[in-house]
mmCIF file of C-alpha atoms in Angstrom:
data_model
loop_
_atom_site.group_PDB
_atom_site.id
_atom_site.type_symbol
_atom_site.label_atom_id
_atom_site.label_comp_id
_atom_site.label_asym_id
_atom_site.label_seq_id
_atom_site.Cartn_x
_atom_site.Cartn_y
_atom_site.Cartn_z
ATOM 1 C CA THR A 1 23.297 39.571 -15.304
ATOM 2 C CA TYR A 2 23.860 41.095 -18.843
ATOM 3 C CA ASP A 3 22.601 40.326 -22.380
ATOM 4 C CA THR A 4 26.288 40.508 -23.736
ATOM 5 C CA ALA A 5 25.096 40.328 -27.372
ATOM 6 C CA LEU A 6 22.758 43.365 -26.985
ATOM 7 C CA LEU A 7 25.285 45.125 -24.784
ATOM 8 C CA GLY A 8 27.959 44.483 -27.464
ATOM 9 C CA SER A 9 25.652 45.836 -30.354
ATOM 10 C CA PHE A 10 24.848 49.034 -28.217
ATOM 11 C CA ALA A 11 28.657 49.449 -27.689
ATOM 12 C CA GLN A 12 29.303 49.375 -31.441
ATOM 13 C CA ARG A 13 26.791 51.849 -32.229
ATOM 14 C CA LEU A 14 27.890 54.073 -29.313
ATOM 15 C CA GLY A 15 31.434 53.994 -30.284
ATOM 16 C CA LYS A 16 30.735 55.303 -33.783
ATOM 17 C CA SER A 17 28.892 58.420 -32.475
ATOM 18 C CA LEU A 18 31.517 59.838 -30.499
ATOM 19 C CA TYR A 19 33.774 61.388 -33.170
ATOM 20 C CA SER A 20 33.553 64.938 -31.795
ATOM 21 C CA LEU A 21 33.615 64.153 -28.041
ATOM 22 C CA ARG A 22 36.377 66.059 -26.364
ATOM 23 C CA SER A 23 35.674 65.244 -22.639
ATOM 24 C CA LEU A 24 34.664 61.911 -20.957
ATOM 25 C CA LYS A 25 34.078 60.922 -17.431
ATOM 26 C CA VAL A 26 33.308 57.296 -16.495
ATOM 27 C CA PHE A 27 32.620 56.338 -12.878
ATOM 28 C CA GLY A 28 31.057 53.762 -10.702
ATOM 29 C CA PHE A 29 31.214 51.346 -13.444
ATOM 30 C CA GLU A 30 30.591 47.431 -13.745
ATOM 31 C CA ASP A 31 33.405 45.397 -14.974
ATOM 32 C CA CYS A 32 31.438 43.589 -17.434
ATOM 33 C CA ALA A 33 30.224 46.959 -19.224
ATOM 34 C CA ILE A 34 33.656 48.299 -19.139
ATOM 35 C CA LYS A 35 35.165 45.226 -20.905
ATOM 36 C CA LEU A 36 32.441 45.331 -23.515
ATOM 37 C CA ILE A 37 31.969 49.208 -24.182
ATOM 38 C CA LEU A 38 35.400 50.671 -23.778
ATOM 39 C CA PRO A 39 37.080 48.839 -26.648
ATOM 40 C CA SER A 40 34.502 50.050 -29.089
ATOM 41 C CA LEU A 41 34.756 53.826 -28.355
ATOM 42 C CA TRP A 42 36.479 55.807 -31.106
ATOM 43 C CA MET A 43 37.147 59.396 -29.956
ATOM 44 C CA PRO A 44 39.959 60.966 -32.225
ATOM 45 C CA LYS A 45 39.145 64.447 -30.550
ATOM 46 C CA LEU A 46 39.238 63.351 -26.848
ATOM 47 C CA ARG A 47 41.129 65.753 -24.736
ATOM 48 C CA SER A 48 40.012 65.060 -21.255
ATOM 49 C CA LEU A 49 39.401 61.661 -19.687
ATOM 50 C CA LYS A 50 38.381 60.912 -16.076
ATOM 51 C CA MET A 51 38.086 57.320 -14.809
ATOM 52 C CA VAL A 52 36.800 56.805 -11.244
ATOM 53 C CA GLY A 53 35.718 53.424 -9.961
ATOM 54 C CA CYS A 54 36.835 50.032 -8.714
ATOM 55 C CA CYS A 55 38.441 47.390 -10.798
ATOM 56 C CA GLN A 56 37.354 43.881 -9.661
ATOM 57 C CA GLN A 57 38.655 42.081 -12.637
ATOM 58 C CA LYS A 58 41.965 42.416 -14.374
ATOM 59 C CA GLN A 59 40.243 42.414 -17.772
ATOM 60 C CA SER A 60 38.564 45.678 -16.794
ATOM 61 C CA GLN A 61 41.690 47.516 -15.792
ATOM 62 C CA LYS A 62 43.218 46.259 -19.019
ATOM 63 C CA ALA A 63 40.213 47.682 -21.189
ATOM 64 C CA ILE A 64 40.859 51.111 -19.305
ATOM 65 C CA LEU A 65 44.445 51.117 -19.989
ATOM 66 C CA THR A 66 43.988 50.191 -23.662
ATOM 67 C CA LEU A 67 41.569 52.988 -24.000
ATOM 68 C CA ILE A 68 44.019 55.373 -22.548
ATOM 69 C CA ASN A 69 46.946 54.279 -24.500
ATOM 70 C CA ARG A 70 44.834 54.432 -27.883
ATOM 71 C CA ASN A 71 44.109 58.150 -27.221
ATOM 72 C CA ARG A 72 47.362 58.978 -25.538
ATOM 73 C CA SER A 73 48.693 61.257 -28.361
ATOM 74 C CA GLN A 74 45.957 63.898 -27.987
ATOM 75 C CA LEU A 75 45.044 63.632 -24.398
ATOM 76 C CA GLU A 76 45.584 66.634 -22.432
ATOM 77 C CA GLU A 77 43.985 65.880 -19.046
ATOM 78 C CA LEU A 78 43.787 62.547 -17.315
ATOM 79 C CA GLU A 79 42.213 61.559 -14.012
ATOM 80 C CA LEU A 80 42.861 57.845 -13.066
ATOM 81 C CA ASN A 81 41.172 57.242 -9.604
ATOM 82 C CA LEU A 82 40.965 53.526 -9.647
ATOM 83 C CA TRP A 83 40.632 50.977 -6.788
ATOM 84 C CA THR A 84 42.609 47.989 -7.730
ATOM 85 C CA ASP A 85 42.943 46.431 -4.248
ATOM 86 C CA VAL A 86 40.690 43.548 -5.182
ATOM 87 C CA ILE A 87 42.767 42.324 -8.018
ATOM 88 C CA GLU A 88 46.071 43.134 -6.376
ATOM 89 C CA ALA A 89 47.203 44.866 -9.475
ATOM 90 C CA GLU A 90 50.087 47.434 -9.984
ATOM 91 C CA ASP A 91 49.528 50.967 -9.818
ATOM 92 C CA PRO A 92 47.649 51.681 -13.172
ATOM 93 C CA VAL A 93 49.607 54.924 -13.784
ATOM 94 C CA THR A 94 52.897 52.867 -13.971
ATOM 95 C CA GLU A 95 51.501 50.676 -16.884
ATOM 96 C CA LEU A 96 50.766 53.713 -18.988
ATOM 97 C CA GLU A 97 52.716 54.546 -22.293
ATOM 98 C CA LEU A 98 54.003 58.186 -22.925
ATOM 99 C CA LEU A 99 51.433 60.950 -22.710
ATOM 100 C CA PRO A 100 53.117 63.576 -24.748
ATOM 101 C CA LYS A 101 50.400 66.317 -24.238
ATOM 102 C CA VAL A 102 49.094 65.681 -20.885
ATOM 103 C CA THR A 103 49.397 68.825 -18.801
ATOM 104 C CA ARG A 104 47.038 67.850 -15.651
ATOM 105 C CA LEU A 105 47.234 64.556 -14.190
ATOM 106 C CA SER A 106 45.250 63.074 -11.188
ATOM 107 C CA GLN A 107 45.725 59.697 -9.609
ATOM 108 C CA ARG A 108 45.183 57.938 -6.311
ATOM 109 C CA VAL A 109 47.783 58.249 -3.686
ATOM 110 C CA PRO A 110 50.484 55.458 -4.825
ATOM 111 C CA LEU A 111 51.746 52.997 -2.376
ATOM 112 C CA LEU A 112 55.133 52.910 -3.788
ATOM 113 C CA PRO A 113 55.675 56.283 -5.660
ATOM 114 C CA THR A 114 58.518 56.556 -8.173
ATOM 115 C CA TRP A 115 58.678 60.282 -8.638
ATOM 116 C CA ARG A 116 60.869 60.215 -11.787
ATOM 117 C CA HIS A 117 58.092 58.211 -13.685
ATOM 118 C CA PHE A 118 55.738 61.315 -13.757
ATOM 119 C CA GLY A 119 58.353 63.213 -15.703
ATOM 120 C CA GLN A 120 58.893 60.170 -18.033
ATOM 121 C CA LEU A 121 55.202 59.618 -18.472
ATOM 122 C CA CYS A 122 54.071 63.319 -18.968
ATOM 123 C CA PRO A 123 56.995 65.460 -20.179
ATOM 124 C CA LEU A 124 54.694 68.550 -20.353
ATOM 125 C CA LEU A 125 53.068 68.017 -16.830
ATOM 126 C CA GLU A 126 52.012 71.330 -15.165
ATOM 127 C CA GLU A 127 49.600 70.149 -12.565
ATOM 128 C CA LEU A 128 49.807 66.847 -10.530
ATOM 129 C CA THR A 129 46.857 65.840 -8.012
ATOM 130 C CA PHE A 130 46.929 63.044 -5.503
ATOM 131 C CA VAL A 131 43.455 61.973 -4.571
ATOM 132 C CA TYR A 132 42.575 60.017 -1.467
ATOM 133 C CA ASP A 133 38.926 59.075 -0.671
ATOM 134 C CA GLN A 134 37.715 56.768 2.097
ATOM 135 C CA ASP A 135 34.696 56.033 4.211
ATOM 136 C CA ILE A 136 35.828 58.340 6.806
ATOM 137 C CA ALA A 137 32.583 58.973 8.693
ATOM 138 C CA LEU A 138 31.751 55.217 8.873
ATOM 139 C CA ASN A 139 35.326 54.600 10.227
ATOM 140 C CA ALA A 140 35.094 57.389 12.730
ATOM 141 C CA ALA A 141 31.837 56.048 14.030
ATOM 142 C CA GLU A 142 33.276 52.574 14.485
ATOM 143 C CA VAL A 143 36.028 54.203 16.633
ATOM 144 C CA LEU A 144 33.710 56.348 18.594
ATOM 145 C CA ILE A 145 31.524 53.143 19.377
ATOM 146 C CA ASP A 146 34.615 51.469 20.766
ATOM 147 C CA VAL A 147 35.430 54.254 23.162
ATOM 148 C CA GLU A 148 34.757 53.299 26.864
ATOM 149 C CA ASP A 149 35.868 56.405 28.672
ATOM 150 C CA PRO A 150 34.876 59.862 27.355
ATOM 151 C CA SER A 151 38.095 61.350 28.334
ATOM 152 C CA GLU A 152 39.871 59.008 26.076
ATOM 153 C CA GLU A 153 37.940 59.701 22.998
ATOM 154 C CA ALA A 154 40.313 62.371 21.229
ATOM 155 C CA GLU A 155 43.418 60.125 22.015
ATOM 156 C CA MET A 156 41.919 57.125 20.680
ATOM 157 C CA LEU A 157 40.532 58.704 17.469
ATOM 158 C CA ALA A 158 43.895 60.081 16.971
ATOM 159 C CA GLU A 159 45.530 56.860 17.263
ATOM 160 C CA ARG A 160 43.198 54.985 15.174
ATOM 161 C CA THR A 161 43.416 57.554 12.372
ATOM 162 C CA LYS A 162 47.127 57.000 12.032
ATOM 163 C CA HIS A 163 46.408 53.285 11.735
ATOM 164 C CA ILE A 164 43.413 53.476 9.409
ATOM 165 C CA TYR A 165 45.012 55.951 7.065
ATOM 166 C CA ARG A 166 48.491 54.835 7.416
ATOM 167 C CA ASP A 167 49.071 54.663 3.611
ATOM 168 C CA ALA A 168 48.321 58.374 3.258
ATOM 169 C CA VAL A 169 50.505 59.090 6.318
ATOM 170 C CA ARG A 170 53.317 57.112 4.774
ATOM 171 C CA PHE A 171 53.003 58.864 1.455
ATOM 172 C CA ALA A 172 53.107 62.306 3.177
ATOM 173 C CA ALA A 173 56.329 61.324 4.735
ATOM 174 C CA GLN A 174 57.634 60.111 1.329
ATOM 175 C CA LEU A 175 56.465 63.338 -0.406
ATOM 176 C CA HIS A 176 58.359 65.573 1.991
ATOM 177 C CA ALA A 177 61.401 63.312 2.297
ATOM 178 C CA GLY A 178 62.155 63.323 -1.357
ATOM 179 C CA GLY A 179 59.104 63.567 -3.449
ATOM 180 C CA PHE A 180 59.121 67.409 -3.943
ATOM 181 C CA GLU A 181 62.871 67.356 -5.063
ATOM 182 C CA GLY A 182 62.329 64.403 -7.276
ATOM 183 C CA LEU A 183 59.242 65.877 -9.027
ATOM 184 C CA ALA A 184 61.019 69.192 -9.406
ATOM 185 C CA GLN A 185 63.843 67.475 -11.082
ATOM 186 C CA SER A 186 61.804 65.148 -13.400
ATOM 187 C CA CYS A 187 59.005 67.537 -14.197
ATOM 188 C CA PRO A 188 60.501 70.894 -15.428
ATOM 189 C CA HIS A 189 57.045 72.295 -16.359
ATOM 190 C CA LEU A 190 55.265 71.240 -13.090
ATOM 191 C CA LYS A 191 53.890 74.386 -11.355
ATOM 192 C CA VAL A 192 51.222 72.921 -8.937
ATOM 193 C CA ILE A 193 51.070 69.699 -6.673
ATOM 194 C CA ARG A 194 47.767 68.969 -4.989
ATOM 195 C CA PHE A 195 46.435 66.739 -2.310
ATOM 196 C CA LYS A 196 42.788 66.104 -2.366
ATOM 197 C CA MET A 197 40.734 64.233 0.078
ATOM 198 C CA TRP A 198 37.131 63.376 0.542
ATOM 199 C CA ASP A 199 34.500 61.057 2.400
ATOM 200 C CA ASN A 200 32.761 58.368 0.637
ATOM 201 C CA SER A 201 30.603 56.972 3.555
ATOM 202 C CA PHE A 202 27.515 57.857 1.708
ATOM 203 C CA GLY A 203 28.122 56.327 -1.659
ATOM 204 C CA TYR A 204 31.264 55.824 -3.851
ATOM 205 C CA ASN A 205 32.019 59.141 -5.534
ATOM 206 C CA SER A 206 28.957 60.693 -3.984
ATOM 207 C CA ALA A 207 30.364 63.669 -2.284
ATOM 208 C CA PRO A 208 29.871 67.039 -4.009
ATOM 209 C CA ALA A 209 32.664 69.015 -5.232
ATOM 210 C CA GLN A 210 32.342 71.560 -2.074
ATOM 211 C CA GLU A 211 33.052 68.312 0.126
ATOM 212 C CA HIS A 212 36.322 67.620 -1.624
ATOM 213 C CA PHE A 213 39.191 69.202 0.614
ATOM 214 C CA SER A 214 42.444 70.035 -0.937
ATOM 215 C CA ILE A 215 45.828 71.533 -0.112
ATOM 216 C CA SER A 216 48.510 72.532 -2.586
ATOM 217 C CA TRP A 217 52.110 73.397 -3.122
ATOM 218 C CA ARG A 218 53.171 75.951 -5.900
ATOM 219 C CA ARG A 219 56.686 75.948 -7.534
ATOM 220 C CA SER A 220 59.326 78.240 -6.108
ATOM 221 C CA GLU A 221 62.840 79.487 -7.208
ATOM 222 C CA ASN A 222 64.208 78.258 -3.869
ATOM 223 C CA PRO A 223 66.584 75.256 -4.671
ATOM 224 C CA ARG A 224 66.242 73.885 -1.310
ATOM 225 C CA ARG A 225 62.367 73.953 -1.217
ATOM 226 C CA PRO A 226 61.170 73.616 -4.952
ATOM 227 C CA PHE A 227 57.622 73.665 -3.934
ATOM 228 C CA LEU A 228 55.922 75.945 -1.294
ATOM 229 C CA ARG A 229 52.613 75.512 0.522
ATOM 230 C CA ASN A 230 49.845 77.582 -0.878
ATOM 231 C CA SER A 231 48.908 79.228 2.411
ATOM 232 C CA HIS A 232 45.721 80.731 1.064
ATOM 233 C CA GLU A 233 44.201 77.487 0.066
ATOM 234 C CA ASN A 234 45.716 75.289 2.837
ATOM 235 C CA ASN A 235 44.814 77.614 5.780
ATOM 236 C CA ALA A 236 41.145 77.854 4.238
ATOM 237 C CA THR A 237 40.956 74.050 4.133
ATOM 238 C CA ARG A 238 42.369 73.502 7.704
ATOM 239 C CA THR A 239 39.926 76.226 8.999
ATOM 240 C CA ILE A 240 36.902 74.583 7.640
ATOM 241 C CA LEU A 241 37.984 71.022 8.956
ATOM 242 C CA GLU A 242 38.688 72.677 12.427
ATOM 243 C CA GLU A 243 35.409 74.319 12.523
ATOM 244 C CA ARG A 244 33.460 71.194 11.669
ATOM 245 C CA ALA A 245 35.577 68.918 13.979
ATOM 246 C CA HIS A 246 34.418 71.233 16.898
ATOM 247 C CA ALA A 247 30.825 71.671 15.592
ATOM 248 C CA VAL A 248 29.604 69.124 18.168
ATOM 249 C CA HIS A 249 30.133 69.636 21.817
ATOM 250 C CA GLN A 250 31.126 66.683 23.892
ATOM 251 C CA ARG A 251 28.167 65.707 25.868
ATOM 252 C CA GLU A 252 27.562 63.738 28.892
ATOM 253 C CA TRP A 253 27.024 59.989 28.454
ATOM 254 C CA THR A 254 23.934 58.451 29.889
ATOM 255 C CA GLU A 255 24.143 55.709 32.635
ATOM 256 C CA GLU A 256 22.994 53.271 30.028
ATOM 257 C CA GLU A 257 25.642 54.200 27.605
ATOM 258 C CA LEU A 258 28.341 53.947 30.269
ATOM 259 C CA GLU A 259 27.150 50.455 31.107
ATOM 260 C CA GLU A 260 26.194 49.263 27.687
ATOM 261 C CA GLY A 261 28.104 51.238 25.161
ATOM 262 C CA ARG A 262 27.752 54.638 23.409
ATOM 263 C CA ASP A 263 25.179 55.552 20.783
ATOM 264 C CA VAL A 264 26.859 57.505 18.071
ATOM 265 C CA THR A 265 24.853 60.219 16.223
ATOM 266 C CA GLU A 266 25.451 61.242 12.707
ATOM 267 C CA GLU A 267 26.639 64.601 13.801
ATOM 268 C CA GLU A 268 29.142 63.142 16.199
ATOM 269 C CA ALA A 269 30.453 60.687 13.279
ATOM 270 C CA MET A 270 30.797 63.769 10.941
ATOM 271 C CA ALA A 271 32.679 65.892 13.431
ATOM 272 C CA ALA A 272 35.045 62.859 14.179
ATOM 273 C CA ALA A 273 35.430 62.330 10.360
ATOM 274 C CA ALA A 274 36.535 66.204 10.064
ATOM 275 C CA ALA A 275 38.949 65.639 12.919
ATOM 276 C CA ALA A 276 40.460 62.603 11.087
ATOM 277 C CA MET A 277 40.829 64.383 7.857
ATOM 278 C CA LEU A 278 42.383 67.391 9.537
ATOM 279 C CA GLN A 279 44.849 64.963 11.011
ATOM 280 C CA VAL A 280 45.793 63.448 7.718
ATOM 281 C CA MET A 281 46.123 66.875 6.092
ATOM 282 C CA ARG A 282 48.374 68.014 8.836
ATOM 283 C CA CYS A 283 50.683 65.117 7.842
ATOM 284 C CA PHE A 284 51.011 66.753 4.377
ATOM 285 C CA ASP A 285 50.895 70.271 5.418
ATOM 286 C CA ASP A 286 53.694 72.037 7.364
ATOM 287 C CA ALA A 287 52.230 75.363 8.393
ATOM 288 C CA SER A 288 55.276 76.435 10.245
ATOM 289 C CA LEU A 289 56.927 80.003 9.677
ATOM 290 C CA GLU A 290 59.882 78.142 8.033
ATOM 291 C CA ALA A 291 57.903 76.385 5.582
ATOM 292 C CA GLU A 292 55.967 79.536 4.800
ATOM 293 C CA LEU A 293 59.252 81.360 4.141
ATOM 294 C CA GLY A 294 60.953 78.559 2.321
ATOM 295 C CA LEU A 295 63.666 78.364 5.037
#
């Protein structure tokens, strides 16, 4: 519980002290604190805003959107990685007003992407990042526990991965089916599109930057393929995940495990998580020669 009067007084004092603040990151927040603090913040020089967390009340999402819209005329970078599944709300990005100076935008993978909206929202957009974070190692461990025959492990993990992360798989198909073309038309200044993925199994937003795996596409002059894969970055990411996926050699099960079920080690769960992430990445990243040459 909170002493709302005390917290409200603190918010008022805090809000008046941020006149020169240019960058703000808010993550792992409590809804009550968000509702009381954000409306009090006055940041006329704010240029970069990053919001990462889970909204469990519609009032907290409203407070976040109000803060963004209040500073929209001067913002140049916006990251909006919000879980809104609990309140069954619309994608927060679709409810924002015009962001005339934003050149870098990051958001969670949308369920129903409207490609032209990005250009309407951010007419100067240069870099667009779609983020996707899940409890990947924990999910992988649950799959491995269900495996009854060691020879079926890889196939079962691959099938479950497609199901567990079906929203990302669906979004990858949408991006390739018309997303690149739609973004190229609606965002004339857009130079880079990026997909970033990481594991939250050890705590929300706890993964360090080096554990954020990304692939990207760069603007091209080819009208049939307006964005081409960044082979250097994409190949490096795939190589790291492939090495991690094969870091643990498949071991023989004990007689007890064959009879009663398998004991999954942390190393096995992490290797399976890397395999799952690699599978999702491959849905986005076409490493064929045709894609490399833009044919």
